[in-house]
Amino acid sequence: MVDQRDMASIIGEVGFFDGLPPDTLELLAGCAKNVRFNAGDYIYREGQAADTFYIIRHGSVAVQLHVPGRRPLVIESLTTNEVLGWSWIVAPYRWSFDAQCVTLVRALAFDATCLRTKMETDCAVGYEMLRRFVTVMSQRLRGTRIRLADMYAPTVNAAD
Amino acid sequence: MNVHPGTAKPVEDPMLPLTYEVVGIKKELPDTVTLDLRAPNGMPFEFEPGQFNMLYAFGVGEIPISISGDTSDPMQLVHTIRVVGKVSQAFAKLKEGDSIGVRGPYGVGWPVNNIKGSDVVIVGGGLGLAPLRPAIYSVLANRGQFGNVVILYGARTPNDLLFEEQLHEWRGRFDLHLDVIVDRAEAGWPGRVGVVTQLIDNAVFDPEETAAFVCGPEIMMRYAVQALADRGVDTKNVYVSMERNMHCALGFCGHCQFGGTFVCRDGPVFAYDTISELFTTREA
């Protein structure tokens, strides 16, 4: 069993939380626990309540879009030290996609209600968390936009 | 009398192709083939990684194609060609024993010999892995002279991975790190989905001691260079391979003019810093 102090030090080693002061890490540790999923497990499904957010400590997760009549489309894969899920921070707090484990996954799971309450009561913590999430969202949005360009599509050389 | 640069054989005209025989054909992807070519009289073909040849489909036309083979095997000239137009289509229809015209090699290649002692990050996108492959062969043949070697490859889908067998082979080595990512995939694909720049964020190399070779669509190279710079790699140590409309390959015709440079003569590989302004210039 990991006590809260140990959990704070585990959280402190995750890049996403780099630079947070010890008291903030302690605060976050109060909402966190270790979880494990097997390959093939769904961590969450589209439409379910987004009551948790995850930092992947080991393994790979496919974020999928269910497409009627087709196999699910993987829109992004996430791996060690990456953030999984931000719907918990955006009302109405429901997952927009499925998240399926490609491998065994170990992760830190943060209770969303606990975290939202702490972010609302401590504005400095709330701002810091939002700032970090906006960075992640921005990177993923940029990646998605680049992929929209379909950059590997064949292009004709004028001589050909 | 001029000297044919590829064979050191005196030729009368540098615009005159030599006839090469197709000795091997491999269908890499539904729209991409690799041709193994043999020179007349078995002459060796010396080239530098990253250089290109002008390949002539008799009666159809001539196009610039990077060399995708191994510099240490000069008896085999290897080109990987994607079918996009009538000339490349003609190459894809060739059979063993057929002939094509070859002139080259041309241009400035990857500076493999100048980056010894560095970590090496090779970033390829789509068919861009083909011009990088000779550089990879060269680095691996002299593995002890480099630090970390990282190969990062992005493709459209899992079905579009070029040189898949070789990717598996390289991935199985203990002395390099190879990561692959695709733009999109269906459930069941065990690899990564996203943009190739994401791989740069997590790759293991010392940014201050790193040289990077980047080849792929220009949009991919732009973001890859940015991601390398964000990691702390000095962009003067980043090299990119440009693709332009090369016709004469000798810097005469001007079709491939890129600002004040000619891609055929001054490139196709450039130090990023020397063309960074052109790289971000909007053409329309």
XYZ file of C-alpha atoms in Angstrom:
444
model
C 0.000 0.000 0.000
C 1.419 3.386 -0.993
C 0.943 6.074 1.658
C 0.245 9.681 0.729
C 3.843 10.826 1.233
C 5.134 8.074 -1.089
C 2.435 8.940 -3.603
C 3.544 12.583 -3.528
C 7.093 11.572 -4.358
C 5.864 9.292 -7.175
C 3.801 12.154 -8.594
C 6.786 14.474 -8.270
C 8.752 12.251 -10.664
C 6.194 12.647 -13.456
C 7.164 15.241 -16.040
C 3.650 16.672 -16.207
C 3.995 17.817 -12.597
C 7.555 19.171 -12.935
C 8.226 22.144 -10.692
C 5.175 21.850 -8.469
C 5.946 22.662 -4.820
C 5.833 19.808 -2.263
C 2.608 21.013 -0.662
C 0.819 20.931 -4.032
C 2.152 17.431 -4.705
C 0.808 16.369 -1.275
C -2.535 17.904 -2.178
C -2.663 16.008 -5.495
C -1.528 12.797 -3.807
C -4.687 12.926 -1.715
C -6.703 12.367 -4.907
C -4.402 9.756 -6.480
C -4.012 6.005 -6.511
C -2.143 3.418 -8.552
C -4.187 1.392 -11.026
C -3.446 -1.444 -13.440
C -5.226 -2.627 -16.572
C -4.658 -5.625 -18.794
C -4.107 -5.457 -22.546
C -7.493 -5.151 -24.227
C -9.210 -3.582 -21.206
C -11.170 -0.399 -21.750
C -10.152 2.294 -19.266
C -13.173 4.338 -20.265
C -15.832 4.429 -22.941
C -17.357 7.290 -24.898
C -20.301 8.855 -23.050
C -19.371 7.561 -19.605
C -18.807 10.000 -16.757
C -15.274 11.394 -16.866
C -14.561 10.910 -13.193
C -10.833 10.176 -13.392
C -7.742 11.352 -15.170
C -4.671 9.225 -15.707
C -0.942 9.551 -16.056
C 0.408 6.445 -17.773
C 3.397 5.023 -15.916
C 3.871 1.990 -18.105
C 2.286 0.691 -21.296
C 0.322 2.027 -24.200
C -3.285 3.143 -24.579
C -5.190 3.647 -27.839
C -7.709 6.472 -27.847
C -10.375 5.247 -30.227
C -13.328 6.572 -32.131
C -16.124 4.078 -32.621
C -17.203 4.136 -36.263
C -20.393 2.242 -37.144
C -19.749 -0.512 -39.660
C -15.985 -0.315 -39.289
C -13.341 -1.338 -36.832
C -12.672 1.347 -34.215
C -10.333 4.052 -35.478
C -7.288 4.822 -33.326
C -7.006 8.584 -33.262
C -4.078 8.779 -30.880
C -1.897 6.472 -28.859
C -0.454 7.460 -25.522
C 2.415 5.962 -23.617
C 4.655 6.288 -20.568
C 4.503 9.628 -18.750
C 1.695 10.925 -20.945
C -1.633 12.308 -19.783
C -4.739 10.294 -20.623
C -8.024 12.195 -20.601
C -9.087 15.763 -20.063
C -12.869 15.469 -20.252
C -12.883 15.455 -16.443
C -11.867 19.107 -16.531
C -14.407 20.253 -19.151
C -18.167 20.235 -18.432
C -20.276 18.121 -18.830
C -17.482 15.755 -17.731
C -18.164 12.895 -20.140
C -15.583 10.973 -22.155
C -15.604 11.813 -25.865
C -13.753 8.670 -26.989
C -12.906 5.137 -25.906
C -9.545 4.378 -24.294
C -8.350 0.798 -24.766
C -5.127 -0.699 -23.407
C -2.800 -1.939 -26.149
C -0.507 -3.516 -23.547
C -0.542 -4.002 -19.817
C -0.943 -0.513 -18.415
C 0.055 0.849 -15.046
C -1.117 4.356 -14.310
C -1.697 6.985 -11.705
C -5.440 7.627 -11.428
C -6.706 10.917 -9.996
C -10.249 11.205 -8.680
C -11.776 14.015 -10.736
C -14.289 15.229 -8.151
C -11.574 15.392 -5.499
C -9.260 17.235 -7.871
C -11.870 19.692 -9.120
C -12.804 20.555 -5.554
C -9.179 21.267 -4.664
C -8.670 23.313 -7.812
C -11.747 25.407 -7.059
C -10.823 26.046 -3.432
C -7.136 26.770 -4.139
C -6.973 29.065 -7.167
C -3.165 28.811 -7.449
C -3.415 25.023 -7.759
C -6.377 25.381 -10.129
C -4.474 27.803 -12.364
C -1.345 25.651 -12.362
C -3.259 22.515 -13.310
C -5.225 24.289 -16.041
C -2.031 25.818 -17.412
C -0.462 22.365 -17.716
C -3.562 20.831 -19.270
C -3.866 23.638 -21.806
C -0.285 22.882 -22.899
C -1.153 19.206 -23.389
C -4.370 20.113 -25.229
C -2.494 22.561 -27.433
C 0.152 19.964 -28.367
C -2.493 17.378 -29.200
C -4.554 19.864 -31.195
C -1.457 20.845 -33.165
C -0.670 17.188 -33.840
C -4.220 16.591 -35.000
C -4.109 19.621 -37.294
C -0.831 18.498 -38.826
C -2.348 15.086 -39.493
C -5.347 16.771 -41.151
C -2.916 17.956 -43.831
C -2.473 14.285 -44.859
C 1.159 15.144 -45.414
C 2.229 11.698 -46.630
C -0.237 11.701 -49.505
C 1.533 11.204 -52.871
C 2.469 14.392 -54.702
C 3.345 14.555 -58.367
C 6.768 15.767 -59.430
C 6.246 18.055 -62.409
C 8.697 15.973 -64.435
C 6.770 12.761 -63.784
C 36.071 14.907 -72.063
C 33.762 14.766 -69.049
C 33.796 12.068 -66.408
C 30.562 10.342 -65.582
C 30.338 10.997 -61.839
C 28.812 7.669 -60.915
C 31.135 5.294 -62.642
C 34.278 7.332 -63.152
C 33.882 6.242 -66.742
C 34.632 8.906 -69.289
C 31.497 9.902 -71.127
C 31.058 12.376 -73.868
C 28.051 14.169 -72.469
C 26.957 14.478 -68.811
C 23.375 14.630 -70.058
C 23.767 11.222 -71.680
C 22.263 8.366 -69.674
C 23.937 4.980 -69.454
C 21.814 1.902 -69.939
C 21.286 -0.144 -66.773
C 19.636 -3.539 -66.539
C 16.886 -4.257 -64.033
C 18.113 -7.282 -62.063
C 15.628 -7.217 -59.218
C 12.196 -5.787 -58.465
C 10.535 -5.635 -55.072
C 7.019 -4.355 -54.562
C 7.378 -2.450 -51.298
C 3.840 -1.044 -51.191
C 0.912 -1.121 -53.630
C 2.257 2.092 -55.216
C 5.983 1.753 -54.509
C 8.681 -0.455 -56.023
C 12.372 -0.912 -55.439
C 14.518 -1.570 -58.497
C 17.923 -3.216 -58.322
C 19.978 -2.132 -61.275
C 23.225 -3.396 -62.761
C 25.609 -1.229 -64.697
C 26.801 -2.138 -68.171
C 29.810 -4.466 -67.983
C 29.296 -4.743 -64.219
C 30.920 -1.372 -63.487
C 30.691 -0.272 -59.830
C 28.511 2.713 -59.012
C 30.062 4.935 -56.336
C 27.805 7.421 -54.573
C 27.320 9.304 -51.323
C 24.283 8.718 -49.072
C 21.546 11.175 -50.019
C 22.551 11.665 -53.658
C 20.130 11.092 -56.518
C 20.137 9.883 -60.117
C 18.128 10.939 -63.113
C 16.284 7.810 -64.253
C 15.048 7.616 -67.814
C 12.145 5.419 -68.882
C 12.861 5.089 -72.588
C 10.346 6.928 -74.674
C 8.427 8.213 -71.650
C 10.584 10.614 -69.703
C 13.196 11.237 -67.033
C 12.735 11.885 -63.298
C 15.050 12.449 -60.341
C 15.060 9.580 -57.854
C 17.133 9.266 -54.683
C 19.406 6.283 -54.301
C 18.104 3.987 -51.575
C 20.864 1.370 -51.555
C 24.054 0.772 -49.659
C 27.218 2.729 -50.472
C 29.290 -0.269 -49.441
C 27.735 -2.362 -52.212
C 28.634 -0.412 -55.353
C 27.790 -3.305 -57.627
C 24.111 -2.862 -56.899
C 22.355 0.412 -57.693
C 19.056 0.590 -55.792
C 16.174 3.017 -56.300
C 12.821 3.084 -54.541
C 10.099 4.705 -56.639
C 6.545 5.707 -55.817
C 4.100 5.700 -58.707
C 2.635 9.168 -59.092
C 2.917 10.027 -62.779
C 3.528 8.507 -66.199
C 7.302 8.090 -65.837
C 7.173 6.435 -62.425
C 4.309 4.310 -63.734
C 6.581 3.100 -66.518
C 9.241 2.132 -63.960
C 6.678 0.194 -61.939
C 5.806 -1.871 -65.021
C 9.391 -2.971 -65.666
C 10.377 -6.611 -65.552
C 13.694 -8.210 -64.752
C 15.958 -7.953 -67.774
C 14.444 -4.660 -68.926
C 16.656 -1.599 -69.292
C 16.454 1.998 -68.140
C 18.683 5.023 -68.564
C 20.685 6.296 -65.594
C 22.764 9.401 -65.206
C 24.291 10.509 -61.955
C 24.895 10.515 -59.109
C 24.144 14.152 -58.495
C 23.937 16.562 -55.638
C 25.161 16.925 -52.089
C 24.274 14.109 -49.704
C 24.084 13.535 -45.962
C 27.324 14.564 -44.206
C 27.754 11.227 -42.449
C 31.524 11.546 -42.208
C 31.344 15.029 -40.675
C 29.123 14.074 -37.760
C 31.198 11.280 -36.274
C 31.290 11.529 -32.496
C 27.715 12.858 -32.342
C 24.456 11.283 -31.357
C 22.515 10.782 -34.581
C 18.780 11.336 -34.885
C 17.273 10.271 -38.209
C 13.712 11.395 -38.803
C 11.894 10.043 -41.836
C 8.377 10.528 -43.075
C 6.625 8.436 -45.714
C 8.815 7.787 -48.737
C 11.440 10.024 -47.093
C 12.912 6.921 -45.527
C 14.292 5.894 -48.937
C 16.895 8.696 -49.273
C 17.765 8.235 -45.591
C 18.433 4.517 -45.896
C 21.955 4.868 -47.355
C 22.818 7.174 -44.442
C 21.447 4.617 -41.969
C 23.517 1.874 -43.626
C 26.576 4.077 -43.427
C 26.058 4.991 -39.751
C 25.437 1.366 -38.800
C 28.470 0.178 -40.758
C 30.549 2.519 -38.606
C 28.431 2.192 -35.485
C 31.301 2.623 -33.036
C 32.015 6.111 -34.308
C 28.658 7.538 -33.223
C 26.898 7.996 -29.909
C 23.204 7.205 -29.550
C 21.554 6.373 -32.852
C 17.840 7.084 -33.030
C 15.619 6.378 -36.030
C 12.126 7.873 -35.951
C 9.743 7.064 -38.763
C 6.255 8.332 -39.506
C 3.850 7.046 -42.133
C 0.245 7.519 -43.159
C -1.087 4.130 -41.973
C 0.429 0.790 -40.894
C -0.017 -0.385 -44.507
C 2.197 2.441 -45.744
C 5.342 1.536 -43.798
C 8.267 1.420 -46.192
C 11.002 -1.230 -45.779
C 8.943 -2.947 -43.083
C 11.214 -6.007 -42.837
C 14.193 -3.754 -42.372
C 12.394 -1.706 -39.723
C 11.896 -4.947 -37.773
C 15.533 -5.857 -38.261
C 16.772 -2.460 -37.049
C 14.362 -2.521 -34.145
C 15.872 -5.833 -33.063
C 19.349 -4.328 -32.701
C 20.637 -3.427 -29.282
C 22.696 -0.488 -30.482
C 19.997 1.770 -31.836
C 16.555 2.996 -30.919
C 13.842 2.866 -33.555
C 10.318 4.141 -33.131
C 7.484 4.197 -35.639
C 4.285 6.218 -35.625
C 1.390 6.431 -38.077
C -1.145 9.167 -38.725
C -4.068 6.818 -38.361
C -4.793 3.174 -37.713
C -7.565 0.789 -36.861
C -7.854 -0.938 -33.511
C -5.386 -3.783 -33.290
C -2.364 -1.799 -34.495
C 0.102 -2.265 -31.639
C 2.253 0.732 -32.506
C 1.872 4.440 -31.995
C -0.636 6.790 -33.630
C 0.153 10.492 -33.882
C 2.685 12.753 -35.569
C 6.357 11.929 -35.906
C 7.287 15.017 -33.870
C 5.841 13.301 -30.783
C 8.571 10.694 -31.067
C 11.221 13.406 -30.949
C 9.871 14.615 -27.610
C 10.645 11.304 -25.890
C 13.682 10.037 -27.807
C 16.930 9.504 -25.915
C 19.787 11.678 -27.195
C 21.984 14.492 -25.940
C 20.673 17.583 -27.743
C 23.983 19.432 -27.424
C 25.848 16.564 -29.079
C 23.300 15.658 -31.718
C 23.217 15.845 -35.489
C 19.894 15.151 -37.162
C 18.976 14.072 -40.691
C 15.374 14.779 -41.657
C 13.598 13.718 -44.843
C 9.941 13.648 -45.751
C 7.204 16.005 -46.878
C 8.223 19.614 -46.276
C 5.452 20.204 -43.761
C 6.687 17.231 -41.746
C 10.294 18.432 -41.930
C 9.282 21.913 -40.762
C 7.619 20.589 -37.632
C 10.349 18.000 -37.063
C 13.044 20.691 -37.131
C 10.964 22.737 -34.711
C 10.595 19.756 -32.364
C 14.344 19.093 -32.527
C 15.034 22.747 -31.739
C 12.542 22.596 -28.856
C 14.561 19.684 -27.480
C 17.680 21.873 -27.651
C 19.301 20.615 -30.861
C 21.229 23.421 -32.585
C 19.600 23.801 -36.006
C 23.017 24.216 -37.603
C 23.401 20.492 -36.901
C 20.108 19.619 -38.564
C 20.129 18.543 -42.223
C 17.107 18.291 -44.476
C 16.647 16.822 -47.945
C 14.628 18.987 -50.297
C 12.602 17.857 -53.248
C 12.136 20.163 -56.199
C 11.447 19.872 -59.875
C 14.880 18.728 -61.023
C 15.391 18.414 -64.781
C 19.008 18.779 -65.869
C 20.517 17.867 -62.462
C 23.522 20.051 -63.285
C 22.311 23.465 -62.135
C 21.801 24.750 -65.674
C 18.098 24.677 -66.414
C 16.831 26.454 -63.286
C 13.766 24.292 -62.799
C 14.803 23.397 -59.256
C 15.894 26.855 -58.205
C 15.208 27.368 -54.519
C 15.934 30.980 -53.613
C 19.562 31.510 -54.538
C 20.337 27.820 -54.677
C 19.717 24.953 -57.039
C 18.429 21.863 -55.295
C 20.056 19.538 -57.842
C 23.523 21.032 -57.464
C 23.640 22.616 -53.981
C 21.328 20.018 -52.419
C 19.199 17.996 -52.188
C 20.631 17.820 -48.645
C 21.066 21.195 -46.999
C 22.112 22.279 -43.526
C 18.823 23.635 -42.226
C 20.349 26.954 -41.180
C 21.417 27.692 -44.750
C 17.859 27.514 -46.066
C 15.751 28.216 -42.993
C 14.324 31.442 -44.427
C 13.352 29.763 -47.679
C 11.926 26.869 -45.762
C 9.198 28.997 -44.281
C 8.593 31.218 -47.303
C 5.037 31.011 -48.550
C 4.956 30.164 -52.236
C 1.337 31.100 -52.826
